[in-house]
Coordinates of C-alpha atoms in Angstrom, one line a residue:
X10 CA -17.4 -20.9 -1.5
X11 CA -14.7 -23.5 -1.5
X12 CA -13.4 -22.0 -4.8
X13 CA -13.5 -18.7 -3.3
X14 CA -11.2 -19.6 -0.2
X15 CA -8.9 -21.2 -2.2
X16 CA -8.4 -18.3 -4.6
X17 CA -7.6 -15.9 -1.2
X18 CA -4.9 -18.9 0.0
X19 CA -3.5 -18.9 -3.4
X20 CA -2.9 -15.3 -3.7
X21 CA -1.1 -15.4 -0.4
X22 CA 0.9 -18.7 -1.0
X23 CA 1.7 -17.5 -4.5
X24 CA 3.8 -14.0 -3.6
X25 CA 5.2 -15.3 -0.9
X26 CA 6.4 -18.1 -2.6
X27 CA 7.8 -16.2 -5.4
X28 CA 9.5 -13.8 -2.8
X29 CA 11.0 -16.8 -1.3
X30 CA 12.2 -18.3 -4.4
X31 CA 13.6 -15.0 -6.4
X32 CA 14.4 -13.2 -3.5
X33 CA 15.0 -15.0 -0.2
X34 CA 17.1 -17.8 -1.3
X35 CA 19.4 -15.6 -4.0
X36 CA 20.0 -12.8 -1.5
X37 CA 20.8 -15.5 1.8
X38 CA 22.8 -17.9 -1.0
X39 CA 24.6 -14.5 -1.8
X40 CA 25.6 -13.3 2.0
X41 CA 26.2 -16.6 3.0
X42 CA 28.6 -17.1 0.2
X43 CA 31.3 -14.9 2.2
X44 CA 31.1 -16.8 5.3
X45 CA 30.5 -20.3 4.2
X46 CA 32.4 -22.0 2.0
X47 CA 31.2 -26.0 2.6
X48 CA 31.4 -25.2 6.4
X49 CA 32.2 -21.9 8.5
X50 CA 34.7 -19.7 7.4
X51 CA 35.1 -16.1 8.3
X52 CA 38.7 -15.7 7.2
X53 CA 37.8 -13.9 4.0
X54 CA 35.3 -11.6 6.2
X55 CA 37.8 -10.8 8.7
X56 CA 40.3 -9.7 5.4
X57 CA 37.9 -7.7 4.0
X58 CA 37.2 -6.2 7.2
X59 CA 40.2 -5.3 8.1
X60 CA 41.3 -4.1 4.5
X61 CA 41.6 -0.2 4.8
X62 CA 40.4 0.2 1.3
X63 CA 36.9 -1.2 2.4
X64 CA 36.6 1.3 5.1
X65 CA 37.5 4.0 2.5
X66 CA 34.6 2.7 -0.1
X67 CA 32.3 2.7 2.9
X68 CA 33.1 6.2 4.2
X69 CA 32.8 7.7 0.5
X70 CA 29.1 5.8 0.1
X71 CA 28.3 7.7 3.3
X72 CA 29.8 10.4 2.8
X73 CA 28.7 11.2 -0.7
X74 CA 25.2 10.0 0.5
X75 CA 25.0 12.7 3.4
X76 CA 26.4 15.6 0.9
X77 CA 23.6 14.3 -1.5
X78 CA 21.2 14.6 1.5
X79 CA 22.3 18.0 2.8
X80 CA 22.0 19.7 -0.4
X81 CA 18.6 18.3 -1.4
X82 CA 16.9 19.6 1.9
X83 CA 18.6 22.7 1.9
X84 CA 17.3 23.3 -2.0
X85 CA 14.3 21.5 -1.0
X86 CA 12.5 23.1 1.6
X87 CA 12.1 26.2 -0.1
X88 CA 11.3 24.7 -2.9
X89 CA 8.3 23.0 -1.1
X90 CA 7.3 26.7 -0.1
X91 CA 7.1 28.1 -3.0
X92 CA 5.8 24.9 -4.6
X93 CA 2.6 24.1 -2.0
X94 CA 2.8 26.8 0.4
X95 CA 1.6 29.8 -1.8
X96 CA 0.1 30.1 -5.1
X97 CA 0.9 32.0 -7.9
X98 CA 0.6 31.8 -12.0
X99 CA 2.2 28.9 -14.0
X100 CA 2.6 26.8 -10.5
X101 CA 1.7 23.4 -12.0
X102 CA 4.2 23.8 -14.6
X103 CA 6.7 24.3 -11.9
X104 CA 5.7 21.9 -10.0
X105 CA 5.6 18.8 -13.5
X106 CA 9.2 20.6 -14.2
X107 CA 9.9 20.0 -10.3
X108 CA 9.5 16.3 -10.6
X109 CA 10.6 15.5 -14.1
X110 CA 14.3 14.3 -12.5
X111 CA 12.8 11.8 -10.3
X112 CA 11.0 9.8 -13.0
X113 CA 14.6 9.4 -15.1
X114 CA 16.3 6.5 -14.8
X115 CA 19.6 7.0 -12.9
X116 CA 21.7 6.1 -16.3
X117 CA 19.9 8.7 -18.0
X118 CA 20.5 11.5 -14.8
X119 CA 24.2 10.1 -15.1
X120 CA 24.7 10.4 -18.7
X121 CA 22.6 14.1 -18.7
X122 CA 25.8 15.5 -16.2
X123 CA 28.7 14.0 -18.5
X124 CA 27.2 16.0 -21.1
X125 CA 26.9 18.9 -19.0
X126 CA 30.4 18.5 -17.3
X127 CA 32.3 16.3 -19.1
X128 CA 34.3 17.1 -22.5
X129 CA 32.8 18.8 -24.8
X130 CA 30.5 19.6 -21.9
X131 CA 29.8 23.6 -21.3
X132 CA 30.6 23.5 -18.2
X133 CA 33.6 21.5 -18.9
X134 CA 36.3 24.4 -17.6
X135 CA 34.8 23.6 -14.5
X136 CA 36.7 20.4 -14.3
X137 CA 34.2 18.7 -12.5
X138 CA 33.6 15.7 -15.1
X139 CA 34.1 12.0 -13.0
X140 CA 34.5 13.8 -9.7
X141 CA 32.7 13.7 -6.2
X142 CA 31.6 17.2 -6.9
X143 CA 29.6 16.2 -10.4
X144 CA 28.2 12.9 -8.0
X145 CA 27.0 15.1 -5.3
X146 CA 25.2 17.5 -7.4
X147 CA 23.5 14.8 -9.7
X148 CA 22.4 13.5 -6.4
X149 CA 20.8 16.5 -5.6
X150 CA 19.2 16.9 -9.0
X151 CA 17.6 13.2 -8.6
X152 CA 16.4 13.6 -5.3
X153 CA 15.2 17.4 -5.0
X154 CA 11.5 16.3 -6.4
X155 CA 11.1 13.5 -3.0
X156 CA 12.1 16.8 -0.8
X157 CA 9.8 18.8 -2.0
X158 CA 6.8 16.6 -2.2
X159 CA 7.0 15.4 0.7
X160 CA 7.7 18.5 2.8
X161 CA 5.4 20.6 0.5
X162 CA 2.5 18.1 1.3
X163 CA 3.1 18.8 4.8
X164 CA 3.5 22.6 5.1
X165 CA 0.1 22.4 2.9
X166 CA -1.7 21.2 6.1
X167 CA -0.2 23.3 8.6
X168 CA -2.8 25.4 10.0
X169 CA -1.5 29.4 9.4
X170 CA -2.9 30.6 12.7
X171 CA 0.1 29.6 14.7
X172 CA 2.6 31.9 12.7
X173 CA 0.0 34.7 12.6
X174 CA 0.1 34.9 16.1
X175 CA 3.6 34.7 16.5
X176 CA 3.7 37.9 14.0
X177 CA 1.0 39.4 16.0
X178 CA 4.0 38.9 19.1
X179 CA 6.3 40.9 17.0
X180 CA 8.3 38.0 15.3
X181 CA 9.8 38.2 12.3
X182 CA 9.1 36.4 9.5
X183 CA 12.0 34.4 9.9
X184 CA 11.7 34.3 14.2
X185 CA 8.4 32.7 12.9
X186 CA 9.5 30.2 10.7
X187 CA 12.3 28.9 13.1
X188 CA 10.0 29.1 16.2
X189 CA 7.0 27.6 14.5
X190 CA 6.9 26.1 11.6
X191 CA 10.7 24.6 11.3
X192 CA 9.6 22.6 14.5
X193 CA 6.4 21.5 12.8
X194 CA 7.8 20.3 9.6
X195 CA 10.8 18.4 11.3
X196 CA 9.1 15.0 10.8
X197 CA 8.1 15.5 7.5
X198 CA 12.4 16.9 6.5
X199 CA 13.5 13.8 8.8
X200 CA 11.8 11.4 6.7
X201 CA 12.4 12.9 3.5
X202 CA 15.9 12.8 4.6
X203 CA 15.8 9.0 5.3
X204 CA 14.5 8.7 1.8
X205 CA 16.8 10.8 0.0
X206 CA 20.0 8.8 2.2
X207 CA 18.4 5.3 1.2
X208 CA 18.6 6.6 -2.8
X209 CA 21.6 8.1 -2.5
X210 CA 23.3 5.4 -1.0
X211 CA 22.2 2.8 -3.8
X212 CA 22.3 5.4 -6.3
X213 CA 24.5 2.8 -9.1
X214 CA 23.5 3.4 -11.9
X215 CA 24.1 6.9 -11.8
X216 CA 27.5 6.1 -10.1
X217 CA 28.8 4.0 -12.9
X218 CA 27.5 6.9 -15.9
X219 CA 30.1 9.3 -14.0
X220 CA 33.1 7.3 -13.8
X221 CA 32.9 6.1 -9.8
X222 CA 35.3 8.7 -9.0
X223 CA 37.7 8.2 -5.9
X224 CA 37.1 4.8 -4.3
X225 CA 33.9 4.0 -6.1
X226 CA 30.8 3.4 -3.7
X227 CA 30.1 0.0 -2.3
X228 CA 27.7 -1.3 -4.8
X229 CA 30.3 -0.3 -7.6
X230 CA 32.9 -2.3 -6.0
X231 CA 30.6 -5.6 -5.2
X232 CA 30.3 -5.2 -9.1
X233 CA 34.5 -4.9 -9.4
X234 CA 34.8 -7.5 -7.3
X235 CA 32.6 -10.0 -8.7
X236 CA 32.6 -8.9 -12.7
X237 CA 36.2 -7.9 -12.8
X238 CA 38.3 -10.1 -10.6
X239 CA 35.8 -12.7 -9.7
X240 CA 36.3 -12.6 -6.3
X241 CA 32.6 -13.8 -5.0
X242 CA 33.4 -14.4 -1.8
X243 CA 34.8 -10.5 -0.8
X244 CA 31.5 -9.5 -3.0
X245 CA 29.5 -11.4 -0.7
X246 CA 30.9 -9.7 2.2
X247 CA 30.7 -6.0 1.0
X248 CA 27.2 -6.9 0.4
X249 CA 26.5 -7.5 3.6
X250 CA 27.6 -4.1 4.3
X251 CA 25.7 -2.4 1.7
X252 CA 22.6 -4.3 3.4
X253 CA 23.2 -3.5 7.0
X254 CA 23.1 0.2 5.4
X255 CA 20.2 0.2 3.5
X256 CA 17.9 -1.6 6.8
X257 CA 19.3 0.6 9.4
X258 CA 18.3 3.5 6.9
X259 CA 15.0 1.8 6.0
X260 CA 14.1 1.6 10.0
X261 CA 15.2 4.8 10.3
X262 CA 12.8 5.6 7.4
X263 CA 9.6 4.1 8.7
X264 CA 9.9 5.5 12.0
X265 CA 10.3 9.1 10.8
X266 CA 7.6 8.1 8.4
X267 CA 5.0 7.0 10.9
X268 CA 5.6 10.8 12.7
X269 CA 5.2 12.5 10.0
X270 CA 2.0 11.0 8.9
X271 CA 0.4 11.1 12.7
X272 CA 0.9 15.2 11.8
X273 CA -0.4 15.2 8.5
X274 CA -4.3 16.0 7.9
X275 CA -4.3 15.6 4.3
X276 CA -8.0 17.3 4.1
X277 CA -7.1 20.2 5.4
X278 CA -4.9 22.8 2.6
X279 CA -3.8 25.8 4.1
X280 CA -2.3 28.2 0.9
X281 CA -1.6 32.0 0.4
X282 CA -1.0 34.1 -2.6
X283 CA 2.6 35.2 -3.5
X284 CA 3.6 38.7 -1.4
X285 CA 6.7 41.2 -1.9
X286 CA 8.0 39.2 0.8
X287 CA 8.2 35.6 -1.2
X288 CA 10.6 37.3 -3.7
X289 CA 13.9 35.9 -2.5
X290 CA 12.8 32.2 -2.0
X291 CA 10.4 32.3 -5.4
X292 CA 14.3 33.4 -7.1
X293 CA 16.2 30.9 -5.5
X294 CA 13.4 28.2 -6.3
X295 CA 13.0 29.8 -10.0
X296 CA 17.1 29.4 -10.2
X297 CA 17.0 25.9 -9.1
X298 CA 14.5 24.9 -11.5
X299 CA 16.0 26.6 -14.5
X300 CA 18.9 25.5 -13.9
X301 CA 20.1 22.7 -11.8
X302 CA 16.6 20.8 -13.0
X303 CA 16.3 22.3 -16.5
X304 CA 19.9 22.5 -17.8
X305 CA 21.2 18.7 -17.7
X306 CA 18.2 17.4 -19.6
X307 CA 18.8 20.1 -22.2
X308 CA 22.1 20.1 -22.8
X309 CA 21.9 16.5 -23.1
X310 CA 19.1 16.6 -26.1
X311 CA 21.3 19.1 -28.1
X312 CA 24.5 17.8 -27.7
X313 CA 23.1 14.4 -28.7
X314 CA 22.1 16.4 -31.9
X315 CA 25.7 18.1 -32.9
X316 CA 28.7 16.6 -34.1
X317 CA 32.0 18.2 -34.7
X318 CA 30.1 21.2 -33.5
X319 CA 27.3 21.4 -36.2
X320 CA 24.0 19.8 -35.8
X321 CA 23.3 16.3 -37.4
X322 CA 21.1 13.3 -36.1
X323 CA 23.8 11.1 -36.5
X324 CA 24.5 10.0 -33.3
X325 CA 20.8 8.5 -33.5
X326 CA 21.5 6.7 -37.0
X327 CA 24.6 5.3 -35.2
X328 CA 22.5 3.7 -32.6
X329 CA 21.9 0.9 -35.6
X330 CA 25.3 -0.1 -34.5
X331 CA 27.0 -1.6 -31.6
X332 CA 29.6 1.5 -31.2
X333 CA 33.6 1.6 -32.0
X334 CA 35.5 -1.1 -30.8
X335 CA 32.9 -3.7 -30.0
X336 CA 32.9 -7.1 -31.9
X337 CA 29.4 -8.1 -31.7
X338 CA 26.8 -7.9 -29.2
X339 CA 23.7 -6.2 -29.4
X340 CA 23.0 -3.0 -31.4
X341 CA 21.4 -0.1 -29.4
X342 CA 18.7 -0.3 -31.4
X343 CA 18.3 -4.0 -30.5
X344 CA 19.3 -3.1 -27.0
X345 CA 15.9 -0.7 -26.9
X346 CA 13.5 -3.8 -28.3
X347 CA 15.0 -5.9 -25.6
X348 CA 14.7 -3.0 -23.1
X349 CA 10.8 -2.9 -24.2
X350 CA 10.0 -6.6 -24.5
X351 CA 11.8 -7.2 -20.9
X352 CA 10.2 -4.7 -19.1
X353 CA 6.5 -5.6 -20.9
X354 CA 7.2 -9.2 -19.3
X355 CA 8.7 -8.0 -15.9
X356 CA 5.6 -5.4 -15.6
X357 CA 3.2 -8.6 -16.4
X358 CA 4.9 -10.4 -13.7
X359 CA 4.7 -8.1 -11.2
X360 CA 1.2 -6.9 -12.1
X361 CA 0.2 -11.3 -11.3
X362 CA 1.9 -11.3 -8.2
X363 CA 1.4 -7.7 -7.1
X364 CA -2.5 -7.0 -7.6
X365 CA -3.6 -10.1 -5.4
X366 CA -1.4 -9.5 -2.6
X367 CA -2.7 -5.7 -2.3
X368 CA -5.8 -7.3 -2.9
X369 CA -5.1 -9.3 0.4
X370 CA -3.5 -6.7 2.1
X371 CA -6.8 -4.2 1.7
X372 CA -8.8 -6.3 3.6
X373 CA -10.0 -5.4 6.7
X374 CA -9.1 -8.3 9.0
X375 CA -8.9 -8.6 13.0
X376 CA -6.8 -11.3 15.0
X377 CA -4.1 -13.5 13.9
X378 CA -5.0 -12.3 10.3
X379 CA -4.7 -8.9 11.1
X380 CA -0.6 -10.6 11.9
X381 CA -0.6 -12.1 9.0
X382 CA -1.1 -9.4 7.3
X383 CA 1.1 -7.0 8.5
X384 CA 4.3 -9.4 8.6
X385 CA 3.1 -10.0 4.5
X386 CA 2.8 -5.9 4.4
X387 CA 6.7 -5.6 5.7
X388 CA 8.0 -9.0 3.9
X389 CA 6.7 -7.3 0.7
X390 CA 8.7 -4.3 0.9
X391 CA 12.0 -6.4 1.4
X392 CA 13.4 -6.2 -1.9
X393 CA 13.5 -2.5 -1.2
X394 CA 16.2 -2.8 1.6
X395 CA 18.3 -4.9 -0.8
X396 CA 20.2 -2.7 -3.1
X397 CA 19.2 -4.2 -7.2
X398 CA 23.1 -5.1 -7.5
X399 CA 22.6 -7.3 -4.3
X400 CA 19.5 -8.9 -5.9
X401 CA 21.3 -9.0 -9.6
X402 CA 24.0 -11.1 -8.0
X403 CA 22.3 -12.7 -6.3
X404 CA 20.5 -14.4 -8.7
X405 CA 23.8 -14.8 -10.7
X406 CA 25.1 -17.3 -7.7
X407 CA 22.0 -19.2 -7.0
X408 CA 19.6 -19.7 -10.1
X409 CA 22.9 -21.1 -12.1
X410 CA 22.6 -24.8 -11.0
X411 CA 20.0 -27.5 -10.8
X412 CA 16.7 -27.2 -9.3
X413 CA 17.1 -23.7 -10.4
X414 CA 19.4 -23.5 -12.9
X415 CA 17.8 -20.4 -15.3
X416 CA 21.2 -19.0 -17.0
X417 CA 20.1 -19.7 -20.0
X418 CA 16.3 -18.5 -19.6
X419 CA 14.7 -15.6 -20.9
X420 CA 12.6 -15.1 -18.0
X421 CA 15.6 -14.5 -15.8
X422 CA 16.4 -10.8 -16.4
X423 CA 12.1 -9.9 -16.5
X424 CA 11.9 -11.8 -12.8
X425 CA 15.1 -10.0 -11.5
X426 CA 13.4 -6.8 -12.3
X427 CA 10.3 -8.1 -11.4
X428 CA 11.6 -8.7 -7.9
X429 CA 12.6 -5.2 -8.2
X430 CA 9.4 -3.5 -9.1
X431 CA 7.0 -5.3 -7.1
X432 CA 7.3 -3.1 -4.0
X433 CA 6.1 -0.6 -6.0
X434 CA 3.5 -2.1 -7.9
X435 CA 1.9 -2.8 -3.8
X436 CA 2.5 0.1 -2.8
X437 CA 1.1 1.8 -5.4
X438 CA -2.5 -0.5 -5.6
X439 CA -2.9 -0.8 -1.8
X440 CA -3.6 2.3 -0.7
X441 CA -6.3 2.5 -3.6
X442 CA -8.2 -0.1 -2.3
X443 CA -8.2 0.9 1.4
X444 CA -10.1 3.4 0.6
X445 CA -12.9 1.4 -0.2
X446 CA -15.3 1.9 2.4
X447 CA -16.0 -0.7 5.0
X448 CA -19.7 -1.0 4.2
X449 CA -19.6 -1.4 0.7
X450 CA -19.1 -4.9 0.4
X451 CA -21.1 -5.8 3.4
X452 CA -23.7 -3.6 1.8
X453 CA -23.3 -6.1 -1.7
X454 CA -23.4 -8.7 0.1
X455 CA -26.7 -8.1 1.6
X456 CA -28.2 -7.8 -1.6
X457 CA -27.3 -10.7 -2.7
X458 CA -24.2 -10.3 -4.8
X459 CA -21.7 -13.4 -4.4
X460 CA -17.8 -12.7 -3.4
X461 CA -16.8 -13.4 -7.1
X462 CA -19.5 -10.1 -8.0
X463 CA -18.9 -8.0 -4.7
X464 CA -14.8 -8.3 -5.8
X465 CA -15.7 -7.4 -9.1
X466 CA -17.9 -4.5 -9.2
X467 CA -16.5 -3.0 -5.5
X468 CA -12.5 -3.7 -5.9
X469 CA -12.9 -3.4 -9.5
X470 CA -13.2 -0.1 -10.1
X471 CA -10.8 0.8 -7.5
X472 CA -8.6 -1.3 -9.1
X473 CA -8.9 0.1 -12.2
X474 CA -8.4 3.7 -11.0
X475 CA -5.0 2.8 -9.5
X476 CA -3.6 -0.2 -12.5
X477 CA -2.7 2.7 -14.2
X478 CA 0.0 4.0 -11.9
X479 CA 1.3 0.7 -11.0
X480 CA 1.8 0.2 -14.7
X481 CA 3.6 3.0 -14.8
X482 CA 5.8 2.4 -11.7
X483 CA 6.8 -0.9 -13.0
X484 CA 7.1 -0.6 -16.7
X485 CA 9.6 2.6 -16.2
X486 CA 11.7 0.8 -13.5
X487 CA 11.7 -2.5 -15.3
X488 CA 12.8 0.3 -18.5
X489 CA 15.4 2.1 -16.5
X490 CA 16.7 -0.6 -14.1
X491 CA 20.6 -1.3 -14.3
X492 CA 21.9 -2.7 -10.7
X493 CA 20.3 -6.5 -11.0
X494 CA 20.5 -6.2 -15.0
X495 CA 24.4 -5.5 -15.3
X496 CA 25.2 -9.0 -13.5
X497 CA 22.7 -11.0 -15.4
X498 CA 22.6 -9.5 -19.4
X499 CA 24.3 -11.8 -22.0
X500 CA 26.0 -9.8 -25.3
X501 CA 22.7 -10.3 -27.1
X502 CA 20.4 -9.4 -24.4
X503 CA 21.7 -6.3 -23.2
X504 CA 19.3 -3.5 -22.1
X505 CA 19.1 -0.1 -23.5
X506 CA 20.9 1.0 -19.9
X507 CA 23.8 -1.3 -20.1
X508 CA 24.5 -0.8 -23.1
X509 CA 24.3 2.7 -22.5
X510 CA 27.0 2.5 -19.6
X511 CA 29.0 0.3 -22.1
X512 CA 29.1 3.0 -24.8
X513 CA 30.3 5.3 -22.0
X514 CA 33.0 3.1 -20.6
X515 CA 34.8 3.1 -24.5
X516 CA 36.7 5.5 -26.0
X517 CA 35.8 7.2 -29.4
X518 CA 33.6 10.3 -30.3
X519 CA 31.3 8.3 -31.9
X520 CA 30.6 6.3 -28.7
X521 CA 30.2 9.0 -26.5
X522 CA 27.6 10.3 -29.2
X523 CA 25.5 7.2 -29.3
X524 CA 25.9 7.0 -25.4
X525 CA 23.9 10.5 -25.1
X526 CA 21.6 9.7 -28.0
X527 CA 21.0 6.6 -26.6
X528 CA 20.4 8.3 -22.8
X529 CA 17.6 10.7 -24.7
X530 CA 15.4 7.8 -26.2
X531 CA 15.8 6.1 -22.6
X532 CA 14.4 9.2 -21.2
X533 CA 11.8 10.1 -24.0
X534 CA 10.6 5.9 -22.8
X535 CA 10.3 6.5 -19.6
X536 CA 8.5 9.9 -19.1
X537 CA 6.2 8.6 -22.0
X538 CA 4.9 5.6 -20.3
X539 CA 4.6 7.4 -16.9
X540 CA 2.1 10.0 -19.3
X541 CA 0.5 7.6 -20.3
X542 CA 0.0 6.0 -17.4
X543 CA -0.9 8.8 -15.3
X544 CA -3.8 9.5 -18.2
X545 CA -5.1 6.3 -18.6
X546 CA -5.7 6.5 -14.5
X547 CA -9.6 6.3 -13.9
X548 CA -12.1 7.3 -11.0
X549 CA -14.3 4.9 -9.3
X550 CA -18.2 6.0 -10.2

């Protein structure tokens, strides 16, 4: 028994230890950088606050952010309609092609509208290539899938009986929809609208892959400042604005979260077939699909199979090479087995840490626990209201000296994006094992199984039915991640991503070529693993 309570304190005092140490102290030693400097000093915060340019950075990251919002909802919710409201033929595949941009990487989304937009491009006469207009709509592309899930979920438990009546009345289909069901599903578009903000105000990578057009977003100029002119101290201080965003956003989140859940009775599905009358929003969802969703992704696999204009694979025989103009470094080849072997150790990482805190926070505890728990619940989701640049340099000022001095350690980039995926790993686990009924384990108990059996053969196969996922989750962010991994990668451990943006950021056909070649084996990664995943997901017996 003493070994068993011992093994709960350790899997509380082991995460939140590691929080504290790879996230607490890196992000504080970070913010505190721009006002502390040996003792107090806000000169260089009131400089960087008064500097007009900042205010300019800050309005485009909102501004962008709220375009990116707007036109996700607007091509969203009727996309949730059509997607979960009624039924027709072929709907699964609409719904897998639906969600496809959401599982990229933001690099790969990025490098998918260069191709699309940018020279060479199809679309190139449009001139949109490294403007706010190709940002905005790659925003949209990214984010349409958390729209639609998350409102389609929601109109799918809506009882019909409501609108029916309201037709009886006399109302027209559309009198209905704003008098009924737009107020219904307002919690559920708030909160999707929260998300989308959050995302597409740390959207980075993707920034970076389309040329930060105008004044860059904030989390592209904490990178200028701190990579380029090596100015820490105004880095330090833009972060702190970038983090005031993302909490405010986050709190906004949660709140409209809770609402939205309180009106959502996920046993009850409430679906009709197609009518005459579905014809205009099944087009504009059928448009959307096939071509905001479908067309990046494609033009991105054939152009990274032409060259000169005729069809040739070898952009990908290139990929054996660093690219024009680079004088060693890694290869992108050698960038994809560091990509692979990083993200295998960040995944194992965050699987250790991650799988006995859900464990903890599945329990069903009263009291001060019950505190406990929740204040672990909420600390656990912090690294998600710190952008991954924030965390990336982060580490960069506070693990390069003694105690911590890990520079030179291989572990540092897999425990950066450890940090990162860990939320998700939690999140992902937790819920799983809440649904374990309360009586179960009693009912083990009682026949004489001891904690070390009851945890196995209860939790366990719970456990086992969610691992999948949470492999998924944090192998294809560990894969795709690019925010903390640009501060911390040496020349010979570069990541398929950086490298990516590298190729991107040089001039020379060739290096464009690799750059979408490149993008395509990054995407082919990431969508594998989440398959696999996904089928290697099991039910409890």
């Amino acid at each position: 028994m003493r070994l068993w309570k011992s093994a709960w304190s350790a899997a509380v005092i082991i995460p939140v230890a590691f929080l504290g140490v790879f996230f607490l102290y890196p992000t504080l030693s970070m913010l505190t950088l721009g006002v502390w400097d040996g003792r107090a000093d806000f000169s260089v915060l009131r400089e960087v606050l008064t500097t007009p340019n900042t205010w300019k950075v800050v309005w485009q990251t909102l501004y962008q952010a709220a375009l990116g919002t707007a036109g996700a909802i607007l091509l969203g919710v009727p996309g949730a309609y059509v997607l979960y409201r009624i039924t027709f033929p072929g709907q699964k595949a609409a719904r897998a092609l639906a969600t496809i941009p959401f599982v990229l990487p933001t690099v790969v989304v990025g490098v998918a509208f260069r191709a699309l937009l940018g020279r060479g491009g199809p679309l190139e006469f449009l001139g949109f290539d490294e403007t706010l207009t190709a940002v905005v709509l790659a925003l949209i592309y990214f984010n349409y899938a958390v729209v639609v899930r998350t409102v389609g979920n929601m109109w799918q438990s809506l009882d019909p009986r409501a609108v029916q009546a309201a037709r009886t009345l006399g109302a027209s289909k559309g009198r209905a929809f704003l008098t009924v069901t737009l107020p219904q599903l307002a919690p559920a578009i708030a909160s999707a609208g929260a998300i989308v903000f959050l995302f597409c105000s740390t959207s980075y990578g993707l920034i970076r892959t389309l040329g930060s057009p105008g004044y860059g977003t904030l989390e592209t100029e904490i990178w200028r400042q701190a990579q380029s002119y090596l100015d820490v101290r105004t880095a330090a201080i833009l972060s702190i604005l970038q983090v005031v965003i993302v909490i405010i956003t986050l709190l906004v989140s949660e709140r409209l979260s809770r609402k939205a859940a309180t009106r959502l009775n996920l046993r009850s599905r409430h679906v009709t077939p197609i009518s005459t009358g579905d014809i205009p929003v099944v087009a504009l969802t059928a448009t959307v699909i096939l071509t905001l969703i479908s067309t990046p992704i494609l033009t991105l696999v054939v152009r990274s199979l032409q060259v000169g204009g005729e069809w040739s694979f070898e952009n990908y025989r290139l990929l054996a090479t660093p690219g024009q103009g680079f004088a060693g470094g890694a290869t992108v080849t050698e960038a994809i087995g560091n990509s692979l072997s990083i993200g295998l150790e960040a995944t194992i990482i965050a699987l250790l840490i991650g799988i006995p805190l859900s464990l903890v926070l599945s329990r069903n505890v009263r009291g001060p626990l019950q505190t406990g728990q929740s204040i672990l619940s909420g600390a656990i989701l912090l690294p998600l209201g710190v952008s991954a640049v924030t965390v990336g340099f982060g580490f960069s000022i506070a693990l390069d000296s003694p105690p911590l001095d890990l520079r030179n350690s291989p572990l540092l980039i897999p425990i950066a994006q450890a940090v990162v995926a860990l939320p998700l790993v939690v999140r992902s686990l937790t819920p799983t094992l809440q649904a374990i009924a309360p009586g179960r384990r009693e009912a083990a108990a009682t026949l004489g199984a001891s904690p070390w059996r009851v945890l196995a053969t209860v939790d366990g196969p719970f456990l086992l039915r969610g691992i999948g996922v949470a492999i998924g989750f944090a192998f294809a962010t560990s894969l795709g991640e690019f925010g903390a991994t640009s501060f911390l990668a040496r020349p010979d451990t570069q990541t398929l991503p950086v490298i990516i943006v590298r190729l991107l950021g040089r001039p020379g056909e060739h290096n464009y070529g690799m750059a979408m070649a490149g993008a395509v084996v990054l995407a082919f990664l990431a969508a594998t693993i989440m398959a696999v995943a996904e089928a290697a997901r099991k039910d409890p017996q």
